[in-house]
Coordinates of C-alpha atoms in Angstrom, one line a residue:
M1 CA 31.5 -36.3 83.3
G2 CA 28.4 -34.3 84.3
K3 CA 26.6 -32.1 81.7
S4 CA 27.4 -28.8 83.6
K5 CA 31.1 -29.8 83.7
W6 CA 31.3 -30.7 80.1
L7 CA 29.8 -27.5 79.1
K8 CA 32.2 -25.5 81.2
G9 CA 35.0 -27.5 79.7
L10 CA 33.8 -26.9 76.1
G11 CA 33.7 -23.1 77.0
V12 CA 37.3 -22.9 78.0
V13 CA 38.4 -24.8 74.9
L14 CA 36.5 -22.4 72.7
S15 CA 37.8 -19.5 74.5
L16 CA 41.3 -20.7 74.1
A17 CA 40.8 -21.3 70.3
L18 CA 39.4 -17.9 69.8
L19 CA 42.3 -16.3 71.5
A20 CA 44.7 -18.5 69.5
G21 CA 42.9 -17.2 66.4
C22 CA 43.1 -13.7 67.3
S23 CA 46.7 -14.1 68.1
G24 CA 47.4 -15.5 64.7
Q25 CA 45.5 -12.7 62.9
S26 CA 47.6 -10.2 64.8
K27 CA 50.8 -11.7 63.5
E28 CA 49.6 -11.8 59.9
A29 CA 48.3 -8.2 59.9
K30 CA 50.3 -6.0 57.5
A31 CA 51.5 -2.5 58.2
P32 CA 50.6 0.2 55.5
G33 CA 52.7 -0.5 52.2
Q34 CA 53.8 -4.0 53.4
A35 CA 52.3 -7.0 51.5
G36 CA 54.3 -9.9 52.5
D37 CA 57.8 -9.5 50.7
E38 CA 56.6 -6.5 48.8
I39 CA 56.6 -2.7 49.3
L40 CA 53.6 -1.0 47.9
I41 CA 54.1 2.4 46.1
G42 CA 51.1 4.3 44.7
A43 CA 51.4 6.1 41.2
N44 CA 48.8 8.8 40.7
F45 CA 49.5 10.1 37.0
E46 CA 47.9 11.9 34.2
L47 CA 47.8 8.9 31.7
S48 CA 44.8 10.5 29.5
G49 CA 43.5 14.0 29.1
D50 CA 45.3 17.3 28.5
V51 CA 48.7 16.4 29.7
A52 CA 48.7 12.6 29.0
T53 CA 52.2 12.7 27.5
Y54 CA 53.5 14.1 30.8
G55 CA 51.8 11.5 32.9
T56 CA 53.0 8.7 30.6
S57 CA 56.7 9.7 30.5
S58 CA 56.6 10.2 34.3
L59 CA 55.0 6.8 35.1
N60 CA 57.5 5.2 32.6
S61 CA 60.6 6.8 34.2
A62 CA 59.4 5.8 37.7
M63 CA 58.7 2.3 36.7
L64 CA 62.2 2.3 34.9
Y65 CA 64.0 2.9 38.2
F66 CA 61.8 0.5 40.5
D67 CA 62.5 -2.2 37.7
E68 CA 66.0 -1.4 38.3
V69 CA 65.8 -1.7 42.2
N70 CA 63.8 -4.9 41.9
A71 CA 66.4 -6.4 39.5
K72 CA 69.1 -5.9 42.2
G73 CA 67.0 -7.7 44.8
G74 CA 64.7 -4.8 46.0
I75 CA 64.8 -2.7 49.2
N76 CA 66.3 -4.7 52.1
G77 CA 65.0 -7.8 50.4
K78 CA 61.6 -6.8 49.6
K79 CA 60.5 -6.0 46.0
I80 CA 58.5 -2.8 45.0
K81 CA 55.1 -3.2 43.7
I82 CA 53.6 -0.2 41.8
V83 CA 49.7 0.3 42.2
K84 CA 48.9 2.8 39.5
Y85 CA 45.8 4.6 38.3
D86 CA 44.9 7.2 35.8
N87 CA 43.7 10.6 37.1
K88 CA 42.5 11.7 33.8
S89 CA 44.3 15.1 33.9
D90 CA 41.5 16.1 36.3
K91 CA 41.6 17.7 39.8
A92 CA 38.7 15.6 41.4
E93 CA 40.0 12.5 39.7
S94 CA 43.4 13.0 41.4
L95 CA 41.9 13.2 44.7
S96 CA 39.9 10.1 44.0
V97 CA 42.9 8.1 43.0
V98 CA 45.0 9.2 46.0
T99 CA 42.1 8.2 48.3
R100 CA 41.9 4.9 46.8
L101 CA 45.6 4.2 46.9
V102 CA 45.7 5.1 50.7
T103 CA 42.7 3.9 52.1
Q104 CA 42.0 0.7 50.0
D105 CA 45.4 -0.2 48.7
K106 CA 47.2 0.8 51.8
V107 CA 50.4 2.1 50.0
S108 CA 53.5 3.3 51.9
A109 CA 53.8 6.5 49.6
V110 CA 52.4 8.1 46.5
I111 CA 54.3 9.5 43.4
G112 CA 52.2 11.9 41.5
P113 CA 50.3 14.0 40.3
V114 CA 52.2 15.8 37.7
T115 CA 50.6 19.3 37.4
S116 CA 50.2 21.7 40.1
G117 CA 46.5 22.0 39.9
N118 CA 46.1 18.3 40.4
T119 CA 48.6 18.1 43.2
L120 CA 47.1 20.9 45.1
S121 CA 43.9 18.8 45.2
V122 CA 45.7 15.9 47.1
V123 CA 47.9 17.9 49.6
T124 CA 45.5 18.3 52.5
F125 CA 44.5 14.5 52.1
A126 CA 48.1 13.5 52.3
D127 CA 48.6 15.4 55.6
D128 CA 45.5 14.2 56.9
K129 CA 46.1 10.5 56.3
K130 CA 49.9 10.9 57.0
V131 CA 51.2 9.2 53.9
P132 CA 54.0 10.9 51.9
V133 CA 53.3 12.2 48.4
I134 CA 56.2 13.1 46.0
T135 CA 55.3 15.3 43.1
P136 CA 58.0 15.3 40.4
T137 CA 56.8 18.3 38.7
A138 CA 54.2 20.5 40.4
T139 CA 56.1 23.8 40.5
N140 CA 53.5 26.0 42.2
P141 CA 54.8 27.3 45.6
D142 CA 51.5 26.4 47.2
V143 CA 52.1 22.7 46.8
T144 CA 54.4 22.4 49.8
V145 CA 53.4 25.5 51.9
D146 CA 49.8 26.4 52.7
P147 CA 49.4 30.0 51.4
K148 CA 46.8 30.9 54.0
T149 CA 48.7 29.7 57.0
G150 CA 52.3 29.6 56.0
K151 CA 52.4 26.1 57.3
V152 CA 54.6 23.6 55.6
H153 CA 52.6 20.5 54.3
D154 CA 54.5 17.8 56.4
Y155 CA 53.9 14.9 54.0
V156 CA 54.3 16.6 50.6
F157 CA 57.7 16.7 48.8
R158 CA 58.8 17.6 45.1
T159 CA 61.9 17.1 42.9
C160 CA 61.4 20.2 40.7
F161 CA 62.2 23.8 41.3
L162 CA 59.4 26.3 42.2
D163 CA 57.5 28.7 39.9
S164 CA 59.0 31.6 41.9
F165 CA 62.3 30.7 40.6
Q166 CA 61.3 29.6 37.1
G167 CA 59.6 32.9 36.5
K168 CA 62.3 35.2 37.9
A169 CA 64.8 33.3 35.8
A170 CA 62.9 33.8 32.5
A171 CA 62.6 37.5 33.2
E172 CA 66.3 37.9 33.9
F173 CA 66.9 35.9 30.8
A174 CA 64.7 38.1 28.9
L175 CA 66.3 41.3 30.3
K176 CA 69.9 39.9 29.5
K177 CA 68.7 39.5 26.0
G178 CA 67.9 43.1 25.8
A179 CA 64.2 43.1 26.0
K180 CA 62.7 46.3 26.9
N181 CA 59.0 45.4 26.7
A182 CA 57.0 42.2 27.0
V183 CA 53.6 40.9 26.5
V184 CA 52.6 38.0 28.9
L185 CA 50.1 35.4 27.7
V186 CA 48.5 33.1 30.4
S187 CA 46.1 30.4 30.4
Q188 CA 43.2 31.9 32.4
A189 CA 42.1 28.8 34.4
D190 CA 45.4 27.4 35.2
E191 CA 47.2 28.2 38.6
Y192 CA 50.7 27.1 37.2
S193 CA 50.4 29.7 34.2
K194 CA 49.0 32.5 36.2
G195 CA 51.6 32.2 39.0
L196 CA 54.3 32.2 36.6
G197 CA 53.1 35.2 34.8
K198 CA 52.9 36.9 38.1
F199 CA 56.6 36.2 39.1
F200 CA 57.8 37.0 35.4
K201 CA 56.1 40.3 35.5
E202 CA 57.6 41.3 39.0
T203 CA 61.1 40.6 38.2
F204 CA 60.8 42.0 34.6
T205 CA 59.5 45.4 35.8
A206 CA 62.0 45.4 38.9
G207 CA 64.8 45.0 36.3
G208 CA 63.7 48.1 34.2
G209 CA 61.3 46.3 31.5
T210 CA 57.9 47.4 30.8
I211 CA 55.0 45.0 30.5
A212 CA 53.3 46.2 27.3
G213 CA 50.2 43.9 27.7
E214 CA 48.8 40.9 29.3
E215 CA 46.2 38.5 27.8
A216 CA 44.3 35.5 29.1
F217 CA 43.4 32.6 26.7
D218 CA 41.4 29.4 27.1
K219 CA 43.7 26.5 26.6
N220 CA 40.8 24.6 24.9
D221 CA 40.5 26.9 22.2
N222 CA 41.9 26.3 18.7
D223 CA 41.9 29.9 17.1
Y224 CA 44.1 32.6 19.0
L225 CA 44.1 35.0 16.1
A226 CA 42.0 37.6 18.0
I227 CA 44.4 37.8 21.0
L228 CA 47.5 37.5 18.9
T229 CA 46.4 40.3 16.7
K230 CA 46.2 42.4 19.8
V231 CA 49.9 41.2 20.8
K232 CA 51.3 42.2 17.5
G233 CA 50.0 45.6 17.8
K234 CA 52.0 45.9 21.0
N235 CA 55.2 45.1 19.1
P236 CA 56.9 43.4 22.0
D237 CA 60.5 42.3 22.0
V238 CA 59.5 39.2 24.0
I239 CA 56.3 37.2 24.6
Y240 CA 56.3 35.2 27.9
L241 CA 54.2 32.1 27.4
P242 CA 54.0 29.9 30.6
A243 CA 51.7 27.0 29.5
Y244 CA 51.5 23.4 28.4
Y245 CA 52.5 22.2 25.1
E246 CA 49.2 21.7 23.3
A247 CA 48.2 25.3 23.7
V248 CA 51.7 26.6 23.3
G249 CA 52.0 24.7 19.9
K250 CA 48.9 26.3 18.6
I251 CA 49.7 29.9 19.8
V252 CA 53.3 29.8 18.3
K253 CA 52.3 28.5 15.1
Q254 CA 49.5 31.2 14.7
A255 CA 51.8 34.0 15.9
R256 CA 54.4 33.0 13.4
G257 CA 51.7 33.0 10.7
L258 CA 50.7 36.4 11.6
G259 CA 54.3 37.7 11.1
I260 CA 55.1 38.2 14.9
T261 CA 59.0 37.5 15.0
A262 CA 59.2 38.4 18.8
T263 CA 61.2 36.0 21.0
F264 CA 59.2 33.7 22.7
V265 CA 60.1 32.6 26.3
G266 CA 58.3 29.8 27.9
S267 CA 58.3 27.4 30.9
D268 CA 58.8 23.7 31.6
G269 CA 55.3 23.0 30.3
W270 CA 56.8 23.4 26.8
D271 CA 58.7 20.2 27.2
S272 CA 57.2 17.5 25.2
P273 CA 57.7 15.9 21.9
K274 CA 54.2 16.9 20.9
L275 CA 55.2 20.6 20.8
T276 CA 57.1 20.1 17.4
E277 CA 54.2 18.1 16.1
V278 CA 51.6 20.8 16.9
A279 CA 53.8 24.1 16.2
G280 CA 55.8 22.7 13.3
K281 CA 59.6 22.8 13.6
D282 CA 60.1 25.9 11.4
N283 CA 58.0 27.9 13.9
L284 CA 60.1 26.9 16.8
N285 CA 63.1 29.2 16.3
N286 CA 64.1 32.2 18.5
C287 CA 62.1 30.2 21.2
F288 CA 63.5 29.6 24.7
F289 CA 62.2 27.9 27.9
T290 CA 63.1 27.2 31.5
N291 CA 63.6 23.6 32.3
H292 CA 65.0 21.0 34.7
Y293 CA 67.1 19.3 32.3
T294 CA 67.6 18.6 28.6
P295 CA 68.5 15.2 27.2
E296 CA 71.3 17.1 25.2
D297 CA 73.2 17.6 28.3
P298 CA 76.5 15.8 28.1
D299 CA 76.5 15.1 32.0
P300 CA 77.2 11.2 32.4
A301 CA 74.3 10.9 34.8
V302 CA 72.1 12.4 32.3
Q303 CA 73.2 10.4 29.3
A304 CA 72.9 7.3 31.4
F305 CA 69.2 7.9 32.0
V306 CA 68.7 8.8 28.6
K307 CA 70.2 5.5 27.1
A308 CA 68.2 3.4 29.7
Y309 CA 65.0 5.1 28.9
K310 CA 65.4 4.8 25.2
E311 CA 66.4 1.1 25.3
K312 CA 63.1 0.4 27.2
Y313 CA 60.6 2.8 25.6
G314 CA 62.1 3.7 22.3
Q315 CA 61.8 7.4 22.9
V316 CA 63.8 10.3 24.2
P317 CA 62.7 11.0 27.8
D318 CA 61.5 14.6 28.6
A319 CA 62.3 16.5 31.8
L320 CA 59.0 15.3 33.5
G321 CA 60.3 11.9 33.0
A322 CA 63.8 12.8 34.4
L323 CA 62.2 14.4 37.4
A324 CA 59.9 11.3 38.0
Y325 CA 63.0 9.1 37.9
D326 CA 64.5 11.3 40.5
G327 CA 61.3 11.1 42.4
A328 CA 61.5 7.4 42.4
R329 CA 65.1 7.4 43.3
L330 CA 64.5 9.9 46.1
L331 CA 61.7 7.7 47.7
V332 CA 63.9 4.4 47.5
D333 CA 66.7 6.4 49.0
A334 CA 64.5 7.5 51.9
I335 CA 62.9 4.1 52.6
E336 CA 66.6 2.7 52.7
R337 CA 67.8 5.3 55.0
A338 CA 64.6 4.9 57.2
G339 CA 65.2 1.2 57.4
S340 CA 61.4 1.0 57.0
A341 CA 58.4 1.2 54.5
E342 CA 56.3 2.9 57.3
P343 CA 54.9 6.3 56.1
Q344 CA 55.9 8.3 59.1
K345 CA 59.6 7.2 58.9
I346 CA 59.6 7.6 55.1
K347 CA 58.5 11.3 55.7
E348 CA 61.2 11.9 58.3
A349 CA 63.9 10.5 56.1
L350 CA 62.7 12.6 53.1
A351 CA 62.6 15.8 55.2
A352 CA 66.4 15.1 56.1
T353 CA 67.4 14.9 52.3
K354 CA 70.8 16.5 51.7
D355 CA 73.0 16.6 48.6
F356 CA 71.0 14.1 46.7
P357 CA 72.7 13.2 43.4
A358 CA 69.8 13.5 40.9
V359 CA 69.7 13.3 37.1
T360 CA 68.3 16.8 37.1
G361 CA 71.0 18.2 39.4
K362 CA 72.3 17.5 42.8
F363 CA 70.0 19.1 45.5
T364 CA 69.1 19.4 49.1
L365 CA 65.4 19.7 50.3
N366 CA 65.1 22.8 52.2
E367 CA 62.7 23.5 55.1
N368 CA 59.7 23.6 52.8
H369 CA 60.5 20.3 51.3
D370 CA 61.5 22.0 48.2
P371 CA 64.8 21.1 46.2
V372 CA 67.4 23.9 45.9
K373 CA 68.7 23.2 42.4
D374 CA 69.9 24.9 39.1
I375 CA 67.7 25.7 36.2
V376 CA 68.4 25.2 32.5
I377 CA 67.6 27.8 29.7
V378 CA 66.6 25.6 26.6
E379 CA 66.8 27.0 23.2
L380 CA 64.9 25.7 20.3
K381 CA 66.5 25.4 16.9
D382 CA 64.0 24.2 14.4
G383 CA 62.1 22.6 17.2
L384 CA 65.4 20.6 18.5
Q385 CA 66.5 21.5 22.1
T386 CA 69.9 22.7 22.8
V387 CA 71.4 24.0 26.2
H388 CA 71.7 27.7 26.0
S389 CA 72.7 28.4 29.4
K390 CA 72.3 27.4 33.2
L391 CA 71.2 29.5 36.2
K392 CA 72.5 28.7 39.7
A393 CA 70.0 27.5 42.4
Q394 CA 68.7 30.3 44.6

């Protein structure tokens, strides 16, 4: 064989080998969220920082359900693999975590963050990258609908009710208890707290009540006596305190120490075992808060979840844990209905959710990707939760 013919033959062989190699790589390439026999799900939770108990119970609950699914063979024969990171209860870190989950880990969907502020930091990214985010507990209305444009965030969903409903329910409850005047205490740098305060004031005044005063506090303070002295001078029937458990515990304890006997009404941010530790059980009487569920609810679905959680973690799950469990169940349900772990198809299945049988109450996702569901009024008696009443979904 001549040298030129030999070189041409070698070129053909190399070209064919290269094409075969490329073809093989194409067959092995994985779609987002697909890693062999696994479906990758991201977890973006507050595992340290201000609301670490929320993030921990949420992650525990999601893992509880995913483990249950895997024990039964997974989803369509594929096991779920959780890729989890700590967002440190920080907005910038929450965005960093979701960026890593989507761009590096290639997850199919993300559960979390927990708080409204942290979730608001990731919604635009979720839409841009077209990867579904399910927040179990971010109650701010702006999480699913852009307040500037009125446009729904296509890839953002939640399993909790909205602050607009929660704030209204708290005000209606206070009015039904006979409250004539109220003082509103809000955390000055927290969208969640300020939003709830706004909705409470609107409904309370519309119902004939008077806002005797409003004070903003720093959640990182330890001494609230100056603010509470002003509150005491207003002699309110009710004090509305929509905030998270650490600050709530300090404020309630110091208020009772000053001799303030007014009814405290709070929000779902009160729901943590840490509240009683911080406030002291004797101070947690004549206190109520709006919530998504209580472990004392006799509903069989609630009790089955509480039993499973206690057996695995040795603790009673809070409402945020229950909502995360529902979020995990909702995601698995959507993947099964979609018949795929492809993000676009998951999104479409989530948007079509109707009559979903959640632990925190059956719901349908409306056009804004918000669940239409009931709300629980929890009463604290020496720090222990009891179901006072339930308000129907609106």
